[in-house]
Amino acid sequence: MRLNKYIASAGVCSRRKADELIANGNVKVNGAVCREMGTQVEEGDAVSVNGKIIEADAAKVYVVVNKPLGYITSMDDDKNRPTVADLVSDIPERLFPVGRLDYNTTGLLIMTNDGDLAYALTHPKHEVSKTYIATVAGVVSNVRLAKLRKGVDIGGFVTSPAKVRVLKQNPRSAVVEISIHEGKNRQVRKMFAAVGNKVQSLERVAIGDIRLGRLLQGHYRKLTRAEIEYLKSL
Ligand code: URA
């Protein structure tokens, strides 16, 4: 990677500003001042700016949080309610949520400071599947399942076919797994409402192949390198 790009991707400054730093002799590669902005930085090279070693992409952080009930998916709240930013407050980088979960929805939320990835994952054309476990009132009949699988009208928008299966039918409620690609506001709740089942609780358990697993509510874990590569490949 070119030296100026390396400095910019380390989150130090813009590429143009990096050129200035290099020209002014503020940058060292493996201990020697380097004034050539086109210098190629190889893996294992030590680059310092004003005496401080930097690492390209070191500032990119990717975590999965298990959002509890009653947390707002935003960085701050004017009513001072808890936000998902509180769940990662011990991470020095400012992480923002990728997409959103309702106040009353729990489960998997990706948080990162990688703006490109956040943009790509939430772009409608990428259609990343999101899987939820919904507990709904009443009986989820085969007719209702068929409607959800075909697509339902949720107020001027017809959803694309969902993957749905009933995990458990109780006398007065059902536990259902549902996977959708779109991300309309309160979409899963509206989809079940459209077929006559009120959602009682909703948890997101997966985004694509990234799974919540046993992560406890209110906790986070860093994504593995393989998971990050996977998300970037979507
Ligand atoms: N669908 C909903 O209804 N709520 C969410 O939080 C996510 C998907």
mmCIF file of C-alpha atoms and ligand atoms in Angstrom:
data_model
loop_
_atom_site.group_PDB
_atom_site.id
_atom_site.type_symbol
_atom_site.label_atom_id
_atom_site.label_comp_id
_atom_site.label_asym_id
_atom_site.label_seq_id
_atom_site.Cartn_x
_atom_site.Cartn_y
_atom_site.Cartn_z
ATOM 1 C CA MET A 1 0.000 0.000 0.000
ATOM 2 C CA ARG A 2 1.255 3.520 -0.771
ATOM 3 C CA LEU A 3 2.539 5.351 2.271
ATOM 4 C CA ASN A 4 0.012 8.188 2.111
ATOM 5 C CA LYS A 5 -2.892 5.731 1.819
ATOM 6 C CA TYR A 6 -1.475 3.709 4.712
ATOM 7 C CA ILE A 7 -1.405 6.782 6.953
ATOM 8 C CA ALA A 8 -4.941 7.765 5.962
ATOM 9 C CA SER A 9 -6.313 4.279 6.527
ATOM 10 C CA ALA A 10 -4.771 4.259 9.995
ATOM 11 C CA GLY A 11 -7.236 6.999 10.821
ATOM 12 C CA VAL A 12 -4.507 9.627 11.320
ATOM 13 C CA CYS A 13 -5.715 12.091 8.688
ATOM 14 C CA SER A 14 -6.732 12.427 5.065
ATOM 15 C CA ARG A 15 -4.495 11.244 2.263
ATOM 16 C CA ARG A 16 -3.728 14.833 1.248
ATOM 17 C CA LYS A 17 -2.705 15.757 4.788
ATOM 18 C CA ALA A 18 -0.583 12.602 4.874
ATOM 19 C CA ASP A 19 1.296 13.904 1.834
ATOM 20 C CA GLU A 20 2.139 17.060 3.799
ATOM 21 C CA LEU A 21 3.327 15.113 6.808
ATOM 22 C CA ILE A 22 5.529 12.997 4.565
ATOM 23 C CA ALA A 23 6.960 16.027 2.725
ATOM 24 C CA ASN A 24 7.663 17.749 6.053
ATOM 25 C CA GLY A 25 9.675 14.812 7.324
ATOM 26 C CA ASN A 26 7.219 13.793 10.045
ATOM 27 C CA VAL A 27 6.991 10.208 8.832
ATOM 28 C CA LYS A 28 9.447 7.391 9.374
ATOM 29 C CA VAL A 29 9.438 3.941 7.815
ATOM 30 C CA ASN A 30 11.414 1.393 9.794
ATOM 31 C CA GLY A 31 13.066 4.172 11.755
ATOM 32 C CA ALA A 32 14.237 6.297 8.798
ATOM 33 C CA VAL A 33 12.577 9.536 7.692
ATOM 34 C CA CYS A 34 10.757 8.950 4.414
ATOM 35 C CA ARG A 35 9.767 11.893 2.195
ATOM 36 C CA GLU A 36 8.453 9.830 -0.732
ATOM 37 C CA MET A 37 4.660 9.611 -0.566
ATOM 38 C CA GLY A 38 4.637 6.867 -3.181
ATOM 39 C CA THR A 39 6.751 4.545 -1.044
ATOM 40 C CA GLN A 40 5.171 1.110 -0.836
ATOM 41 C CA VAL A 41 4.548 -0.088 2.704
ATOM 42 C CA GLU A 42 4.949 -3.839 2.999
ATOM 43 C CA GLU A 43 3.533 -6.099 5.670
ATOM 44 C CA GLY A 44 5.785 -5.931 8.727
ATOM 45 C CA ASP A 45 7.066 -2.394 8.029
ATOM 46 C CA ALA A 46 6.944 -0.046 11.032
ATOM 47 C CA VAL A 47 5.484 3.339 10.092
ATOM 48 C CA SER A 48 5.521 6.215 12.565
ATOM 49 C CA VAL A 49 4.017 9.692 12.418
ATOM 50 C CA ASN A 50 5.534 12.259 14.764
ATOM 51 C CA GLY A 51 7.249 9.458 16.600
ATOM 52 C CA LYS A 52 4.121 7.367 17.112
ATOM 53 C CA ILE A 53 3.819 3.960 15.444
ATOM 54 C CA ILE A 54 0.599 3.641 13.464
ATOM 55 C CA GLU A 55 -1.203 0.703 11.912
ATOM 56 C CA ALA A 56 -3.323 0.809 8.808
ATOM 57 C CA ASP A 57 -6.879 -0.259 9.490
ATOM 58 C CA ALA A 58 -5.990 -0.578 13.163
ATOM 59 C CA ALA A 59 -8.801 1.802 13.981
ATOM 60 C CA LYS A 60 -11.485 -0.382 12.383
ATOM 61 C CA VAL A 61 -13.443 -2.180 15.042
ATOM 62 C CA TYR A 62 -16.292 -4.620 14.452
ATOM 63 C CA VAL A 63 -18.449 -5.987 17.232
ATOM 64 C CA VAL A 64 -21.700 -7.823 17.691
ATOM 65 C CA VAL A 65 -23.825 -6.709 20.601
ATOM 66 C CA ASN A 66 -26.832 -8.458 22.092
ATOM 67 C CA LYS A 67 -29.230 -5.561 22.507
ATOM 68 C CA PRO A 68 -31.479 -5.807 25.566
ATOM 69 C CA LEU A 69 -35.060 -4.548 25.670
ATOM 70 C CA GLY A 70 -35.419 -0.836 26.211
ATOM 71 C CA TYR A 71 -32.272 0.295 24.454
ATOM 72 C CA ILE A 72 -32.455 2.816 21.626
ATOM 73 C CA THR A 73 -30.505 2.009 18.459
ATOM 74 C CA SER A 74 -28.772 5.349 18.181
ATOM 75 C CA MET A 75 -25.683 7.067 19.538
ATOM 76 C CA ASP A 76 -27.566 9.381 21.873
ATOM 77 C CA ASP A 77 -31.114 10.011 22.989
ATOM 78 C CA ASP A 78 -32.690 13.361 23.821
ATOM 79 C CA LYS A 79 -34.826 11.668 26.500
ATOM 80 C CA ASN A 80 -31.725 10.171 28.130
ATOM 81 C CA ARG A 81 -32.822 6.590 27.632
ATOM 82 C CA PRO A 82 -30.125 3.911 27.385
ATOM 83 C CA THR A 83 -28.630 3.610 23.902
ATOM 84 C CA VAL A 84 -26.627 0.871 22.221
ATOM 85 C CA ALA A 85 -23.591 3.182 22.465
ATOM 86 C CA ASP A 86 -23.705 2.513 26.233
ATOM 87 C CA LEU A 87 -23.127 -1.189 25.507
ATOM 88 C CA VAL A 88 -19.733 -0.499 23.918
ATOM 89 C CA SER A 89 -18.674 2.480 26.031
ATOM 90 C CA ASP A 90 -15.431 0.776 27.084
ATOM 91 C CA ILE A 91 -14.264 0.676 23.447
ATOM 92 C CA PRO A 92 -12.317 3.872 22.710
ATOM 93 C CA GLU A 93 -13.380 4.067 19.044
ATOM 94 C CA ARG A 94 -16.746 5.617 18.291
ATOM 95 C CA LEU A 95 -18.797 2.713 16.944
ATOM 96 C CA PHE A 96 -22.129 3.166 15.285
ATOM 97 C CA PRO A 97 -24.918 0.628 14.731
ATOM 98 C CA VAL A 98 -25.388 -1.049 11.338
ATOM 99 C CA GLY A 99 -29.116 -0.795 10.713
ATOM 100 C CA ARG A 100 -31.451 -0.693 13.660
ATOM 101 C CA LEU A 101 -33.547 -2.725 16.046
ATOM 102 C CA ASP A 102 -36.719 -1.445 17.685
ATOM 103 C CA TYR A 103 -36.722 -0.347 21.310
ATOM 104 C CA ASN A 104 -38.614 -3.563 22.120
ATOM 105 C CA THR A 105 -36.507 -5.904 19.999
ATOM 106 C CA THR A 106 -33.554 -7.775 21.451
ATOM 107 C CA GLY A 107 -30.624 -9.499 19.847
ATOM 108 C CA LEU A 108 -27.919 -9.191 17.281
ATOM 109 C CA LEU A 109 -26.707 -5.781 16.241
ATOM 110 C CA ILE A 110 -23.424 -5.157 14.457
ATOM 111 C CA MET A 111 -21.544 -2.045 15.502
ATOM 112 C CA THR A 112 -18.491 -0.690 13.716
ATOM 113 C CA ASN A 113 -16.627 2.439 12.726
ATOM 114 C CA ASP A 114 -16.229 1.104 9.179
ATOM 115 C CA GLY A 115 -18.497 3.411 7.252
ATOM 116 C CA ASP A 116 -18.071 1.571 3.959
ATOM 117 C CA LEU A 117 -19.169 -1.728 5.434
ATOM 118 C CA ALA A 118 -22.101 -0.185 7.283
ATOM 119 C CA TYR A 119 -23.253 1.442 4.063
ATOM 120 C CA ALA A 120 -22.943 -1.754 2.036
ATOM 121 C CA LEU A 121 -24.754 -3.930 4.554
ATOM 122 C CA THR A 122 -27.734 -1.638 4.839
ATOM 123 C CA HIS A 123 -28.045 -0.929 1.131
ATOM 124 C CA PRO A 124 -31.313 -2.458 -0.145
ATOM 125 C CA LYS A 125 -29.682 -3.963 -3.221
ATOM 126 C CA HIS A 126 -27.380 -6.197 -1.144
ATOM 127 C CA GLU A 127 -30.281 -7.997 0.500
ATOM 128 C CA VAL A 128 -28.462 -9.536 3.437
ATOM 129 C CA SER A 129 -30.786 -11.950 5.197
ATOM 130 C CA LYS A 130 -31.719 -11.244 8.788
ATOM 131 C CA THR A 131 -33.170 -13.970 10.967
ATOM 132 C CA TYR A 132 -35.507 -13.397 13.891
ATOM 133 C CA ILE A 133 -37.206 -15.526 16.502
ATOM 134 C CA ALA A 134 -40.674 -14.128 17.087
ATOM 135 C CA THR A 135 -43.104 -15.176 19.772
ATOM 136 C CA VAL A 136 -46.538 -14.342 18.453
ATOM 137 C CA ALA A 137 -50.047 -14.584 19.835
ATOM 138 C CA GLY A 138 -52.406 -17.214 18.451
ATOM 139 C CA VAL A 139 -51.968 -19.998 15.967
ATOM 140 C CA VAL A 140 -49.639 -19.644 13.003
ATOM 141 C CA SER A 141 -51.587 -21.777 10.551
ATOM 142 C CA ASN A 142 -50.304 -23.135 7.271
ATOM 143 C CA VAL A 143 -52.402 -20.536 5.462
ATOM 144 C CA ARG A 144 -50.643 -17.761 7.387
ATOM 145 C CA LEU A 145 -47.239 -19.316 6.760
ATOM 146 C CA ALA A 146 -48.015 -19.494 3.048
ATOM 147 C CA LYS A 147 -48.929 -15.787 3.017
ATOM 148 C CA LEU A 148 -45.684 -14.819 4.750
ATOM 149 C CA ARG A 149 -43.721 -16.988 2.328
ATOM 150 C CA LYS A 150 -45.397 -15.339 -0.629
ATOM 151 C CA GLY A 151 -45.176 -11.735 0.580
ATOM 152 C CA VAL A 152 -47.644 -9.562 2.482
ATOM 153 C CA ASP A 153 -48.793 -5.968 2.210
ATOM 154 C CA ILE A 154 -47.544 -3.989 5.182
ATOM 155 C CA GLY A 155 -49.158 -0.693 4.288
ATOM 156 C CA GLY A 156 -48.234 0.152 0.741
ATOM 157 C CA PHE A 157 -45.235 -2.155 0.579
ATOM 158 C CA VAL A 158 -45.403 -5.816 -0.380
ATOM 159 C CA THR A 159 -42.665 -7.795 1.299
ATOM 160 C CA SER A 160 -40.531 -10.196 -0.667
ATOM 161 C CA PRO A 161 -40.851 -13.898 0.135
ATOM 162 C CA ALA A 162 -39.743 -14.716 3.668
ATOM 163 C CA LYS A 163 -38.392 -17.974 5.004
ATOM 164 C CA VAL A 164 -40.619 -18.970 7.913
ATOM 165 C CA ARG A 165 -41.019 -22.016 10.102
ATOM 166 C CA VAL A 166 -42.891 -22.662 13.310
ATOM 167 C CA LEU A 167 -40.511 -23.855 16.014
ATOM 168 C CA LYS A 168 -43.234 -24.398 18.595
ATOM 169 C CA GLN A 169 -47.007 -24.018 18.594
ATOM 170 C CA ASN A 170 -48.397 -23.523 22.101
ATOM 171 C CA PRO A 171 -52.141 -23.357 22.836
ATOM 172 C CA ARG A 172 -52.201 -19.537 22.688
ATOM 173 C CA SER A 173 -48.905 -18.544 21.117
ATOM 174 C CA ALA A 174 -46.243 -19.720 18.715
ATOM 175 C CA VAL A 175 -42.493 -19.416 18.428
ATOM 176 C CA VAL A 176 -41.533 -18.753 14.833
ATOM 177 C CA GLU A 177 -38.238 -18.353 12.998
ATOM 178 C CA ILE A 178 -38.426 -15.865 10.148
ATOM 179 C CA SER A 179 -35.751 -14.616 7.734
ATOM 180 C CA ILE A 180 -36.209 -11.489 5.649
ATOM 181 C CA HIS A 181 -33.976 -9.469 3.356
ATOM 182 C CA GLU A 182 -35.501 -6.034 3.578
ATOM 183 C CA GLY A 183 -35.288 -3.656 6.484
ATOM 184 C CA LYS A 184 -38.512 -1.661 6.573
ATOM 185 C CA ASN A 185 -39.450 -0.003 9.826
ATOM 186 C CA ARG A 186 -40.963 -2.597 12.218
ATOM 187 C CA GLN A 187 -41.166 -4.998 9.309
ATOM 188 C CA VAL A 188 -41.463 -8.310 11.152
ATOM 189 C CA ARG A 189 -44.107 -6.940 13.515
ATOM 190 C CA LYS A 190 -46.075 -5.568 10.570
ATOM 191 C CA MET A 191 -45.761 -8.823 8.614
ATOM 192 C CA PHE A 192 -47.224 -10.877 11.445
ATOM 193 C CA ALA A 193 -49.895 -8.256 12.046
ATOM 194 C CA ALA A 194 -50.815 -8.542 8.354
ATOM 195 C CA VAL A 195 -51.612 -12.240 8.783
ATOM 196 C CA GLY A 196 -53.339 -11.821 12.147
ATOM 197 C CA ASN A 197 -50.650 -12.674 14.718
ATOM 198 C CA LYS A 198 -49.495 -10.012 17.157
ATOM 199 C CA VAL A 199 -45.782 -10.168 17.947
ATOM 200 C CA GLN A 200 -45.201 -10.525 21.692
ATOM 201 C CA SER A 201 -41.440 -10.616 21.628
ATOM 202 C CA LEU A 202 -38.833 -10.374 18.915
ATOM 203 C CA GLU A 203 -35.172 -11.307 18.902
ATOM 204 C CA ARG A 204 -32.729 -11.071 16.007
ATOM 205 C CA VAL A 205 -30.489 -14.121 16.011
ATOM 206 C CA ALA A 206 -28.516 -13.778 12.768
ATOM 207 C CA ILE A 207 -27.405 -11.458 9.996
ATOM 208 C CA GLY A 208 -26.370 -13.667 7.091
ATOM 209 C CA ASP A 209 -24.043 -16.254 8.632
ATOM 210 C CA ILE A 210 -23.179 -14.076 11.643
ATOM 211 C CA ARG A 211 -24.976 -15.597 14.588
ATOM 212 C CA LEU A 212 -25.762 -14.322 18.045
ATOM 213 C CA GLY A 213 -24.935 -17.692 19.614
ATOM 214 C CA ARG A 214 -24.625 -17.620 23.374
ATOM 215 C CA LEU A 215 -23.734 -13.952 23.703
ATOM 216 C CA LEU A 216 -25.522 -12.643 26.781
ATOM 217 C CA GLN A 217 -27.861 -9.662 26.585
ATOM 218 C CA GLY A 218 -26.068 -6.390 27.174
ATOM 219 C CA HIS A 219 -22.712 -7.898 26.176
ATOM 220 C CA TYR A 220 -20.616 -7.644 23.040
ATOM 221 C CA ARG A 221 -17.984 -9.682 21.300
ATOM 222 C CA LYS A 222 -15.537 -8.726 18.579
ATOM 223 C CA LEU A 223 -16.181 -10.252 15.196
ATOM 224 C CA THR A 224 -13.584 -12.771 14.101
ATOM 225 C CA ARG A 225 -11.369 -12.018 11.113
ATOM 226 C CA ALA A 226 -13.311 -14.630 9.127
ATOM 227 C CA GLU A 227 -16.627 -12.993 10.039
ATOM 228 C CA ILE A 228 -15.313 -9.563 8.968
ATOM 229 C CA GLU A 229 -14.094 -10.987 5.648
ATOM 230 C CA TYR A 230 -17.445 -12.682 5.187
ATOM 231 C CA LEU A 231 -19.374 -9.420 5.760
ATOM 232 C CA LYS A 232 -17.130 -7.568 3.334
ATOM 233 C CA SER A 233 -17.750 -10.242 0.713
ATOM 234 C CA LEU A 234 -21.537 -9.873 0.851
HETATM 235 N N1 URA B 1 -38.571 -6.052 12.466
HETATM 236 C C1 URA B 1 -39.212 -5.457 13.474
HETATM 237 O O1 URA B 1 -40.431 -5.417 13.492
HETATM 238 N N2 URA B 1 -38.494 -4.907 14.453
HETATM 239 C C2 URA B 1 -37.144 -4.932 14.489
HETATM 240 O O2 URA B 1 -36.530 -4.424 15.421
HETATM 241 C C3 URA B 1 -36.495 -5.565 13.439
HETATM 242 C C4 URA B 1 -37.231 -6.118 12.432
#
